[in-house]
Amino acid sequence: MLKFIHAADIHLDSPLLKLDAYEGAPTGEIRGATRRAFENLVQTAINEKVAFVLIAGDVYDGDWKDYNTGLYFVSRMGRLREAGIPVFIVAGNHDAASTITKSLRLPENVHVFPADRPATLRLDGMDVAVHGQSFGTPAVKTDLARSYPPAVPGCFNVGLLHTCATGREGHEPYAPCTLETLREKGYDYWALGHVHRREVLLEDPPVVFAGNIQGRHARETGPKGCVLVSVDDAGRPNLDFRPLDVVRWEAAAVDVAGAENGHDLLDRFRETLSKHLELNPDVLTVLRVTLQGETAAHDEIMSDPERWTNEIRATVVDEAGERAWVEKVKLRTQPPPAGDRKLDGAVGELLALVDELAGDSEALGSLSSELADLEKKLPREFKEAAEGWRPDDPRWLKGLLAEAKPMLVRRLLQGRGDE
Amino acid sequence: MKILTLDLIAFGPFTGTILDLSAGAEGLHIVYGPNEAGKSSALRAVRQLLYGIPERSKDDFVHPFSRMRIGGKLRSAEGEVLEVVRRKGRGGTLRSADDKTAVEESEVERFLNGIDAGLFAVMFGIGYEDLVAGGREIVRGGGEIGRLIFAAGSGVADLGAVAEGLQTEADALFRPSGQKQKINEAVGRLKQRRAELKEAQLPGQDWVRHDRALQEAVEVKALKEAEFAEARRSLSRLQRIKEAHPVIAGRRETLKALETVAGAVLLPEGFAERRSDALTRLRVAQTERNLATANLAGLSKAVSELEDPSGLLGQAEAVEGVHQDLGSQRKAARDRIALETRRNTLRTEARQVLRNLRADLALEDAEKLRIRKPEAVRIQDLGAEYERIVTRIDGTREKALELQQAHAAAASRLESLPKLRPVEELRRRLAEAEEKLPLEKQLAAVRAQAGELLQVCSRSRVRLGLTAAAPEELICLPAPSLETLRLCEDRWEGLERRLASLAEEVRKTEVELAETDRRMEETRLAQEVPTEADLAVVRDARDWGWRLIRRKLQDEDVGETEVVEFIAGCPGAGSLPDAFESGLRKSDEVSDRLRREADRVASKARLLADQAALRIRLAALRGENMGAQAEKEAAAAEWADVWRPLGVAPRSPREMRQWLSDFKALVDRAGEALKRAVEAGALAEEVDGCRAALGLGLQALSEPVAAEEALSAMVRRARKLVEKEDGIGRQVEELARERERLAGELESARSRLDTLEEDHRRWQRQWEQAVQPLGLGAGTRPAEAGAVMEELKSFFDKLREAEVLQQRIEGIDRDAAAFRAKVAALSNAVAPDLAGRPAEEAAGELQRRLTTGREAQSKRQALQKQIGQEQARLSEAEIAVAEIEGRLQAMCAEAGCKSSDELPEAERRSTRRRQLEDRLRQEEERLLLLGGGSTVAEFIREASAVDPDGITGEIEKLKEEIERLTAEKSELDQRIGSERTELGRMDGGDKAALIAEEIQGIIGGLEQDAEHYARLKIASRVLAMAMERFREKSQGPILKKASGLFSRITCESFEGLRADQDPDGNPVLVGVRKGETETVPVEGMSDGTADQLYLALRLAGLEHYLDANEPLPFIVDDILIKFDNDRAAAALQALAELSKKTQVIFFTHHRHLPDMAQKLIAPELLVIHELGV
């Protein structure tokens, strides 16, 4: 029985994004995550005694310039060579952009498809034909699949392709192709790369995005890994997903509707947390926590977001120890609907002013002048990366204003009314 | 909104305390409570009624959380009234006045104008601490108008602190030119990590360059290694050939020399040595032989020259004997002198002793003085006896004297004793009295018992309530019998039981009735259940209506008043048909309800029936109870009659049973007491008789007797008297005996003294006789006689010793004469030349000559032994010479020589041949070695082909080549090493990747901080904007009101307030002094004035609010405690003024404030409440 692994989008050494280490955070557990995931890939191939490994592009991250990454890749390929496992690779857009690939000498068990034309590689002693074409430049806009050779009769035919398929949100529209084109080739399996979310586009023949092997930011959630394909004697491929990731990103949305106070809210969070921990017992889970819903505790938490962010982090440290990390806490709660009575007096004036500002984008813009000093000081990579910093965006300013309002009211009326 | 009542149902210290706050239009309500009265709890209750009780309330010290309740009645501006109860809990804490039905929170919120708890506390509450904080804030803010107006309008006392807090927090995060702020620091760290990342990243071309360089170096090194090996090989060959050239030449020479010694005999190893050894030994043997011969001649001559001492040696023993005697002779001569001296000395000493004893006697006559041993012994014995006699005489004399004195003392003591009195009569009477003595004790005991019994009787009597006192009377009292008692008791108990059972029945019936009432009430509360009577009433009403309508329909005359009356009976109805309809509906409703709730009706009817039955039963039971009571009273009266003769008020029969038994005991005790009194009288008589008899005895001895003296005391005194007289009698007897004994002893001592003195006289006679031979008189003392005897003994000792010495001197003289004769005889025999010499000298010379003779004798013997040895040596040497000469002849034959002289030449040739053959072999071995595998002949041919002159140059060239190659190789090794190191550093490590991760971490943190910073900055800005805007809108009216209030509260110490500008041109608030243009900046105001300014602003802000909004109660917490009386009065008036617009609830601990208010404020505005738990 033929067995092989289909992986893609390894992005070796690209860092996990914006994990701010806080007191008690398991910093040791997130180090070198992409390498450790890749290690898992190699070990899985050896353990499963697969016939070959397919990598459908993006071994490297495009703008990553450390040649050590390439050397590390070569050393891991060396282990597969020792185990007698050949590797077939098509270069993806990131590989094409990478300076590392240019001069790297790969061991003889690694076969990289040419970029100028599609090629077919045969595996010694087995009726397997692998078809593929690498990206020559970072942005390939043509349909590469169209010119792939026809299936080799009597062989198990595999198509290896880096593509956006029919287009996927959040991914560059490179080497687009249609399922029709792919099906017409008559191959037995299409191993696709580029799109980081795992997806089976077609059942027969299987057209599969393996997804990346390690999530790198809050939007790449859930288990990540490779597809182990077993071809039975009738030539039918069976797909088995194998998680490889060591750090798993999850969106923890906590519905706090109706929570009476901050402590209720923490209880709700604790429930959500334990669900996630149950779901992912073996890997470190990185949570983006979003609190949402109408709650009487809105003013309480919004008046001191730092404190409640830290409360949530502390809860995670207490409950999960080294097993979870809070990437970010988004407070998206709403106050319960208030009567439409207009308040008079000085505080009423303040509230009215906030509402007025929120509805006036010009006034909002003028508020951003308060941030000009900081804006000047912040480095470029921060501004590129930070979702939480858009001083020129009135919507962002409006959000801030909404958060500032309860904080201000609480400070003014602090400690009154409930002595 | 106005709070009409505050019902402190269960809150803090309160249980069911109601504050009625409804009086007055709005009203200034002063709630006075001293400390601990719960003022603070009441104050909290006002707010918590409206907004709920907080999670962690402190007001649970009496009522637990679950029971906490605050009730209240509120009235809105429109007159709507809401009555609610607030409980503590998490949700749904509001209930209607019955504390059962839940009330929506929004019901209360409608009264609150959208003001939440925090805002209510701040805007509609002011406490002493707020006042102080506000005053301080005014001074700190320098009177900045925007802040003051906003503070006045919002009630926020510490506005400045809030604004500054925002700024401080933002500054801690970021400052444009800071380093240490959180964001600044993170940005710095980010830059640093970026630089580190660049450093850590390995560019791809570096690796390729190093890899290629390594490959090249390895290849070049291989080439150089090959060249190096070839050069080394050539060098080695040339060096071998160069070394072989001289060897080949040498070999040629050797071969030529070998030819010259070809015929030489090869002698065995060691031949030459053997030959040389033989010759040497031959020479030694010959020399030995010659030496022995010469020695023998010399020795024979020496022997012949020695003399013969044999004559002297024959007398050797005699000579030695004389020589030995010589020593003792010399010693004896020296001893004789010493002996002579000693003898003379002794004689002189003896003479002197004699002169001392008897000057008349010469030494020779001294023998007369010698006394015999028995005489000497007698003198010694008598000396000893003298001592004994003298001692005894002295002792006896002393004893006699002592006895005489003791006798005199005894006599005088006997004289001094008192006279004896006759006591026999007293002794007899005393014996009789002692026999009767116990009776006296018995009398006391009987009397005590009688007294005790009387006391007990008296106590029992009082306890029993009896008036009769004496025992005789008690015995005769008429007590009721036990039977009477039992009959009464039975009757009483029967009555008691009946009463108890009636009471229990009444109680049970009452409980049952209460339960029935409760169930009735329950039924009523569940919903009023209509009764048949109710139905009858509504039906009657309906029928009445119908009758009216019927009459109308039939055009009969209907009284309008009746119609109106009927309509009035049906509320809401305007006309007769309406009213009839309503009546019809009501009757239907009641009958429907009766039907629908038939069960409940039935149960209600049952309950009503039960209730009636129970009431009747209760009345009957109560009647019966009263009868039983009357009977009980009659029995009690009869009972009292029974006891009247005793003068006792009886208690219950059961209790009187105990009384009766106590009474019996009392009577017994009284009888006993009487018996004891009689007994005591008899005893007393007997004792008195006895006393009188003893008294007579005492008086006879003229001892005084007192009438009251007890018998026991008299007995003791009489006994002491008798004992004293007995003692005196005994003393007289003893002293008389003593005096007689002493007189006897004195007599015997005197007779013993006489005997001793006779002994002494006898001794004196014997002593005279004994010492006469010594020439001593009768008066000589024994000690003197002893000393003379000692002298005599010493004198005779010395004479005897001198005699012994004389004998020894004569012996020495005899020995000296014998020695001289012996020497003379010997000299004559062996040395006549010595005749005539003194004996001692001759003896010495003879000894010396004997010694010399002996020496010559031993020398001769030694020489003869040497001669024997030399003769043996000579014969040995001659044998050796012959043996060696034979051996040499054999060697000559071996070497082919005629004589031994030729032998050395033969040996030299043999050696030469052997040497040459060795050298040749060595040379060929060397060549074989250098030949590197070739045979000697081949190698010689090969070497010969090379030019010896050019070979050195060739070798130098090759060496240079090798040196060059070595250097090149080493350089290549270094290059390979460094390239390998470089490549080794590029090990695929993840340092750069880890830094990139860290950068991401920093960005993550930075994002949160930046967001927080933005929030703070925006909040700060919005607050400033709000202040400014509120100032623009409200400055005029608020300032105007505040100005008036300030003037009023400061008792017009200030005329008012004014907006002004500070030196920097900022708008500020200043105070205006009365009647002057002078202004006072807020910094110039005292703390109290600043507080009052804050109060003025707050009241102004509140009034301004109230101008446009519905009122809410203003809660004031003891703000006037630091105001002086005038300003406190002014402030109270200001509050009273405010209370026209809104309810003011003023809590205070201070008694004088409500009093002051009562004097100042119109009664329709003021209500005083006093709190007490």
PDB file of C-alpha atoms in Angstrom, chain A residues 13-21 30-35 63-69 71-72 99-100 103-105 260-261 263-264 288 299 302 304-306 309 313 326-329 332 341-350 352-354 356-357 366-371 373-375 377-382 385-389 396-397 400-401 403-404 407-409 411-414 416-419, chain B residues 43-44 47-48 54-55 58 90-91 109-110 113-119 121-123 130 149-150 153-159 162 165-166 169 174 176-178 183-184 187 190 194 197 200-205 207-208 211 215 985-990 992-994 996-997 999-1008 1010-1019 1021-1023 1025-1026 1029-1030 1033 1105 1108-1109:
ATOM      1  CA  ASP A  13      11.207  30.617  11.336  1.00  0.00           C
ATOM      2  CA  SER A  14       8.452  33.128  10.813  1.00  0.00           C
ATOM      3  CA  PRO A  15       7.563  34.305  14.323  1.00  0.00           C
ATOM      4  CA  LEU A  16       4.227  34.025  16.113  1.00  0.00           C
ATOM      5  CA  LEU A  17       2.739  37.474  15.940  1.00  0.00           C
ATOM      6  CA  LYS A  18       2.468  39.882  18.840  1.00  0.00           C
ATOM      7  CA  LEU A  19       2.637  37.581  21.808  1.00  0.00           C
ATOM      8  CA  ASP A  20       3.249  40.052  24.595  1.00  0.00           C
ATOM      9  CA  ALA A  21       4.776  38.151  27.472  1.00  0.00           C
ATOM     10  CA  ILE A  30       6.147  29.333  22.264  1.00  0.00           C
ATOM     11  CA  ARG A  31       9.788  29.548  21.252  1.00  0.00           C
ATOM     12  CA  GLY A  32      10.658  28.240  17.800  1.00  0.00           C
ATOM     13  CA  ALA A  33       7.160  26.963  17.140  1.00  0.00           C
ATOM     14  CA  THR A  34       7.489  26.634  13.325  1.00  0.00           C
ATOM     15  CA  ARG A  35      10.674  24.622  13.696  1.00  0.00           C
ATOM     16  CA  ASP A  63      11.138  38.467   3.676  1.00  0.00           C
ATOM     17  CA  TRP A  64      13.052  36.286   6.079  1.00  0.00           C
ATOM     18  CA  LYS A  65      16.744  36.585   5.340  1.00  0.00           C
ATOM     19  CA  ASP A  66      18.523  34.264   7.737  1.00  0.00           C
ATOM     20  CA  TYR A  67      20.401  31.581   5.803  1.00  0.00           C
ATOM     21  CA  ASN A  68      20.453  29.485   8.997  1.00  0.00           C
ATOM     22  CA  THR A  69      16.824  28.727   8.267  1.00  0.00           C
ATOM     23  CA  LEU A  71      20.643  25.171   6.612  1.00  0.00           C
ATOM     24  CA  TYR A  72      18.203  23.945   9.209  1.00  0.00           C
ATOM     25  CA  THR A  99      16.928  34.990  -0.844  1.00  0.00           C
ATOM     26  CA  ILE A 100      17.642  31.736   0.947  1.00  0.00           C
ATOM     27  CA  SER A 103      22.124  29.240  -3.260  1.00  0.00           C
ATOM     28  CA  LEU A 104      21.025  26.429  -0.967  1.00  0.00           C
ATOM     29  CA  ARG A 105      22.364  22.953  -1.805  1.00  0.00           C
ATOM     30  CA  GLU A 260     -24.148  41.130  36.826  1.00  0.00           C
ATOM     31  CA  ASN A 261     -20.593  42.177  37.595  1.00  0.00           C
ATOM     32  CA  HIS A 263     -16.721  38.470  38.803  1.00  0.00           C
ATOM     33  CA  ASP A 264     -19.671  36.903  37.000  1.00  0.00           C
ATOM     34  CA  ARG A 288      -7.703  35.708  21.688  1.00  0.00           C
ATOM     35  CA  ASP A 299     -19.115  50.182  32.935  1.00  0.00           C
ATOM     36  CA  MET A 302     -14.541  49.499  30.719  1.00  0.00           C
ATOM     37  CA  ASP A 304     -10.438  49.925  34.058  1.00  0.00           C
ATOM     38  CA  PRO A 305      -9.696  47.694  31.035  1.00  0.00           C
ATOM     39  CA  GLU A 306      -6.094  47.082  32.162  1.00  0.00           C
ATOM     40  CA  THR A 309      -7.295  42.189  31.020  1.00  0.00           C
ATOM     41  CA  ARG A 313      -4.624  36.599  32.188  1.00  0.00           C
ATOM     42  CA  VAL A 326      -3.760  35.028  26.355  1.00  0.00           C
ATOM     43  CA  GLU A 327      -2.782  36.839  23.185  1.00  0.00           C
ATOM     44  CA  LYS A 328      -5.201  39.673  23.591  1.00  0.00           C
ATOM     45  CA  VAL A 329      -8.372  40.532  25.424  1.00  0.00           C
ATOM     46  CA  ARG A 332     -16.612  44.248  23.119  1.00  0.00           C
ATOM     47  CA  ARG A 341     -33.842  60.428  29.236  1.00  0.00           C
ATOM     48  CA  LYS A 342     -31.411  63.214  28.752  1.00  0.00           C
ATOM     49  CA  LEU A 343     -29.274  63.979  31.762  1.00  0.00           C
ATOM     50  CA  ASP A 344     -28.815  67.548  32.794  1.00  0.00           C
ATOM     51  CA  GLY A 345     -26.042  69.008  34.917  1.00  0.00           C
ATOM     52  CA  ALA A 346     -22.300  68.896  34.500  1.00  0.00           C
ATOM     53  CA  VAL A 347     -21.988  65.140  34.164  1.00  0.00           C
ATOM     54  CA  GLY A 348     -24.886  65.161  31.745  1.00  0.00           C
ATOM     55  CA  GLU A 349     -23.016  67.732  29.748  1.00  0.00           C
ATOM     56  CA  LEU A 350     -19.980  65.476  29.651  1.00  0.00           C
ATOM     57  CA  ALA A 352     -23.710  64.598  25.856  1.00  0.00           C
ATOM     58  CA  LEU A 353     -20.360  65.823  24.630  1.00  0.00           C
ATOM     59  CA  VAL A 354     -19.044  62.282  24.213  1.00  0.00           C
ATOM     60  CA  GLU A 356     -21.760  64.372  20.103  1.00  0.00           C
ATOM     61  CA  LEU A 357     -18.087  63.701  19.387  1.00  0.00           C
ATOM     62  CA  SER A 366      -9.226  66.557  15.954  1.00  0.00           C
ATOM     63  CA  LEU A 367      -8.960  64.249  18.963  1.00  0.00           C
ATOM     64  CA  SER A 368      -6.198  62.352  17.188  1.00  0.00           C
ATOM     65  CA  SER A 369      -3.958  65.408  17.551  1.00  0.00           C
ATOM     66  CA  GLU A 370      -3.602  64.291  21.182  1.00  0.00           C
ATOM     67  CA  LEU A 371      -1.778  61.249  19.855  1.00  0.00           C
ATOM     68  CA  ASP A 373       3.529  62.928  19.732  1.00  0.00           C
ATOM     69  CA  LEU A 374       3.256  59.201  20.176  1.00  0.00           C
ATOM     70  CA  GLU A 375       2.535  58.631  16.499  1.00  0.00           C
ATOM     71  CA  LYS A 377       7.726  58.053  18.046  1.00  0.00           C
ATOM     72  CA  LEU A 378       6.280  54.684  17.075  1.00  0.00           C
ATOM     73  CA  PRO A 379       8.437  52.584  14.743  1.00  0.00           C
ATOM     74  CA  ARG A 380       7.351  51.502  11.299  1.00  0.00           C
ATOM     75  CA  GLU A 381       7.006  47.784  11.971  1.00  0.00           C
ATOM     76  CA  PHE A 382       4.697  48.543  14.852  1.00  0.00           C
ATOM     77  CA  ALA A 385       1.556  45.211  12.493  1.00  0.00           C
ATOM     78  CA  ALA A 386      -0.735  46.840  15.009  1.00  0.00           C
ATOM     79  CA  GLU A 387      -4.447  46.499  14.575  1.00  0.00           C
ATOM     80  CA  GLY A 388      -4.822  48.475  17.787  1.00  0.00           C
ATOM     81  CA  TRP A 389      -3.299  51.665  16.427  1.00  0.00           C
ATOM     82  CA  TRP A 396     -10.963  53.440  15.759  1.00  0.00           C
ATOM     83  CA  LEU A 397     -11.172  56.778  17.539  1.00  0.00           C
ATOM     84  CA  LEU A 400     -11.609  54.540  21.982  1.00  0.00           C
ATOM     85  CA  LEU A 401     -14.036  57.248  22.915  1.00  0.00           C
ATOM     86  CA  GLU A 403     -14.112  52.998  26.043  1.00  0.00           C
ATOM     87  CA  ALA A 404     -12.947  56.276  27.543  1.00  0.00           C
ATOM     88  CA  MET A 407     -13.603  55.177  32.483  1.00  0.00           C
ATOM     89  CA  LEU A 408     -14.071  58.904  32.863  1.00  0.00           C
ATOM     90  CA  VAL A 409     -17.469  58.634  34.540  1.00  0.00           C
ATOM     91  CA  ARG A 411     -13.221  58.211  37.887  1.00  0.00           C
ATOM     92  CA  LEU A 412     -15.435  61.216  38.488  1.00  0.00           C
ATOM     93  CA  LEU A 413     -17.919  59.322  40.595  1.00  0.00           C
ATOM     94  CA  GLN A 414     -15.393  56.915  42.059  1.00  0.00           C
ATOM     95  CA  ARG A 416     -19.576  57.103  45.693  1.00  0.00           C
ATOM     96  CA  GLY A 417     -23.045  55.753  46.051  1.00  0.00           C
ATOM     97  CA  ASP A 418     -22.130  52.437  47.577  1.00  0.00           C
ATOM     98  CA  GLU A 419     -20.275  53.303  50.721  1.00  0.00           C
TER      99      GLU A 419
ATOM    100  CA  LEU B  43     -28.176  57.933  55.774  1.00  0.00           C
ATOM    101  CA  ARG B  44     -27.115  54.847  53.824  1.00  0.00           C
ATOM    102  CA  ARG B  47     -29.594  55.810  49.086  1.00  0.00           C
ATOM    103  CA  GLN B  48     -29.873  52.064  49.277  1.00  0.00           C
ATOM    104  CA  PRO B  54     -24.440  46.658  48.041  1.00  0.00           C
ATOM    105  CA  GLU B  55     -23.034  43.141  47.952  1.00  0.00           C
ATOM    106  CA  LYS B  58     -21.870  46.461  56.743  1.00  0.00           C
ATOM    107  CA  ARG B  90     -28.455  39.849  43.518  1.00  0.00           C
ATOM    108  CA  GLY B  91     -31.554  40.586  41.470  1.00  0.00           C
ATOM    109  CA  GLU B 109     -36.092  54.655  38.138  1.00  0.00           C
ATOM    110  CA  ARG B 110     -38.992  56.670  36.841  1.00  0.00           C
ATOM    111  CA  ASN B 113     -34.609  61.379  36.362  1.00  0.00           C
ATOM    112  CA  GLY B 114     -32.028  58.933  34.989  1.00  0.00           C
ATOM    113  CA  ILE B 115     -29.618  59.724  37.784  1.00  0.00           C
ATOM    114  CA  ASP B 116     -27.672  56.603  38.694  1.00  0.00           C
ATOM    115  CA  ALA B 117     -26.336  55.669  42.110  1.00  0.00           C
ATOM    116  CA  GLY B 118     -22.940  57.271  41.652  1.00  0.00           C
ATOM    117  CA  LEU B 119     -24.300  60.473  40.288  1.00  0.00           C
ATOM    118  CA  ALA B 121     -24.368  60.286  45.658  1.00  0.00           C
ATOM    119  CA  VAL B 122     -22.212  62.976  44.140  1.00  0.00           C
ATOM    120  CA  MET B 123     -24.834  65.487  42.990  1.00  0.00           C
ATOM    121  CA  ASP B 130     -16.663  66.322  50.541  1.00  0.00           C
ATOM    122  CA  ILE B 149     -18.286  75.596  37.766  1.00  0.00           C
ATOM    123  CA  PHE B 150     -18.028  71.994  36.664  1.00  0.00           C
ATOM    124  CA  GLY B 153     -22.631  71.458  38.632  1.00  0.00           C
ATOM    125  CA  SER B 154     -21.538  67.858  39.111  1.00  0.00           C
ATOM    126  CA  GLY B 155     -20.806  67.698  42.792  1.00  0.00           C
ATOM    127  CA  VAL B 156     -17.414  66.161  42.096  1.00  0.00           C
ATOM    128  CA  ALA B 157     -15.255  67.545  44.862  1.00  0.00           C
ATOM    129  CA  ASP B 158     -11.886  66.294  43.654  1.00  0.00           C
ATOM    130  CA  LEU B 159     -12.171  67.152  40.003  1.00  0.00           C
ATOM    131  CA  VAL B 162      -9.258  63.184  38.496  1.00  0.00           C
ATOM    132  CA  GLY B 165      -4.709  61.351  37.580  1.00  0.00           C
ATOM    133  CA  LEU B 166      -5.423  60.911  33.882  1.00  0.00           C
ATOM    134  CA  GLU B 169      -1.112  57.793  34.126  1.00  0.00           C
ATOM    135  CA  PHE B 174       4.692  57.887  27.313  1.00  0.00           C
ATOM    136  CA  PRO B 176       7.751  62.630  23.824  1.00  0.00           C
ATOM    137  CA  SER B 177      11.329  62.946  25.044  1.00  0.00           C
ATOM    138  CA  GLY B 178      11.294  60.317  27.777  1.00  0.00           C
ATOM    139  CA  ILE B 183       6.162  52.903  25.765  1.00  0.00           C
ATOM    140  CA  ASN B 184       9.418  54.829  25.325  1.00  0.00           C
ATOM    141  CA  VAL B 187      10.315  51.424  21.505  1.00  0.00           C
ATOM    142  CA  LEU B 190      12.398  47.268  19.759  1.00  0.00           C
ATOM    143  CA  ARG B 194      16.015  45.059  15.371  1.00  0.00           C
ATOM    144  CA  LEU B 197      18.296  40.672  14.445  1.00  0.00           C
ATOM    145  CA  ALA B 200      22.139  37.498  13.874  1.00  0.00           C
ATOM    146  CA  GLN B 201      20.820  36.899  10.372  1.00  0.00           C
ATOM    147  CA  LEU B 202      23.172  34.998   8.095  1.00  0.00           C
ATOM    148  CA  PRO B 203      23.192  36.227   4.503  1.00  0.00           C
ATOM    149  CA  GLY B 204      22.995  33.351   1.975  1.00  0.00           C
ATOM    150  CA  GLN B 205      25.980  34.456  -0.151  1.00  0.00           C
ATOM    151  CA  TRP B 207      27.630  30.597   3.193  1.00  0.00           C
ATOM    152  CA  VAL B 208      28.183  29.933  -0.497  1.00  0.00           C
ATOM    153  CA  ASP B 211      31.689  26.667   1.097  1.00  0.00           C
ATOM    154  CA  GLN B 215      36.288  23.065  -1.622  1.00  0.00           C
ATOM    155  CA  ARG B 985      28.960  28.816  12.856  1.00  0.00           C
ATOM    156  CA  MET B 986      26.289  28.731  10.176  1.00  0.00           C
ATOM    157  CA  ASP B 987      24.700  25.728  11.810  1.00  0.00           C
ATOM    158  CA  GLY B 988      21.094  26.361  11.039  1.00  0.00           C
ATOM    159  CA  GLY B 989      20.615  27.845  14.555  1.00  0.00           C
ATOM    160  CA  ASP B 990      17.499  29.764  15.475  1.00  0.00           C
ATOM    161  CA  ALA B 992      17.623  35.223  14.637  1.00  0.00           C
ATOM    162  CA  ALA B 993      14.237  33.525  14.667  1.00  0.00           C
ATOM    163  CA  LEU B 994      14.037  33.857  18.445  1.00  0.00           C
ATOM    164  CA  ALA B 996      12.133  37.980  15.649  1.00  0.00           C
ATOM    165  CA  GLU B 997       9.721  36.308  18.059  1.00  0.00           C
ATOM    166  CA  ILE B 999      10.195  41.641  18.533  1.00  0.00           C
ATOM    167  CA  GLN B1000       6.681  40.375  17.976  1.00  0.00           C
ATOM    168  CA  GLY B1001       6.216  40.148  21.742  1.00  0.00           C
ATOM    169  CA  ILE B1002       7.322  43.740  22.178  1.00  0.00           C
ATOM    170  CA  ILE B1003       4.958  44.907  19.440  1.00  0.00           C
ATOM    171  CA  GLY B1004       2.112  43.050  21.154  1.00  0.00           C
ATOM    172  CA  GLY B1005       2.780  44.796  24.459  1.00  0.00           C
ATOM    173  CA  LEU B1006       3.289  48.127  22.792  1.00  0.00           C
ATOM    174  CA  GLU B1007      -0.050  47.859  21.089  1.00  0.00           C
ATOM    175  CA  GLN B1008      -1.889  47.470  24.377  1.00  0.00           C
ATOM    176  CA  ALA B1010      -0.497  52.599  23.091  1.00  0.00           C
ATOM    177  CA  GLU B1011      -4.202  51.898  23.133  1.00  0.00           C
ATOM    178  CA  HIS B1012      -4.381  52.605  26.835  1.00  0.00           C
ATOM    179  CA  TYR B1013      -2.412  55.787  26.383  1.00  0.00           C
ATOM    180  CA  ALA B1014      -4.806  56.878  23.653  1.00  0.00           C
ATOM    181  CA  ARG B1015      -7.777  56.224  25.920  1.00  0.00           C
ATOM    182  CA  LEU B1016      -6.267  58.283  28.716  1.00  0.00           C
ATOM    183  CA  LYS B1017      -5.350  61.164  26.453  1.00  0.00           C
ATOM    184  CA  ILE B1018      -8.769  61.238  24.859  1.00  0.00           C
ATOM    185  CA  ALA B1019     -10.496  61.041  28.230  1.00  0.00           C
ATOM    186  CA  ARG B1021      -9.200  65.969  26.425  1.00  0.00           C
ATOM    187  CA  VAL B1022     -12.904  65.213  26.599  1.00  0.00           C
ATOM    188  CA  LEU B1023     -12.998  66.171  30.264  1.00  0.00           C
ATOM    189  CA  MET B1025     -13.800  70.122  26.674  1.00  0.00           C
ATOM    190  CA  ALA B1026     -16.772  69.247  28.867  1.00  0.00           C
ATOM    191  CA  ARG B1029     -18.545  73.836  27.544  1.00  0.00           C
ATOM    192  CA  PHE B1030     -20.366  73.605  30.881  1.00  0.00           C
ATOM    193  CA  LYS B1033     -23.385  77.524  29.424  1.00  0.00           C
ATOM    194  CA  TYR B1105     -30.036  72.093  38.121  1.00  0.00           C
ATOM    195  CA  ALA B1108     -34.628  72.976  34.790  1.00  0.00           C
ATOM    196  CA  ASN B1109     -35.128  69.530  36.298  1.00  0.00           C
TER     197      ASN B1109
END
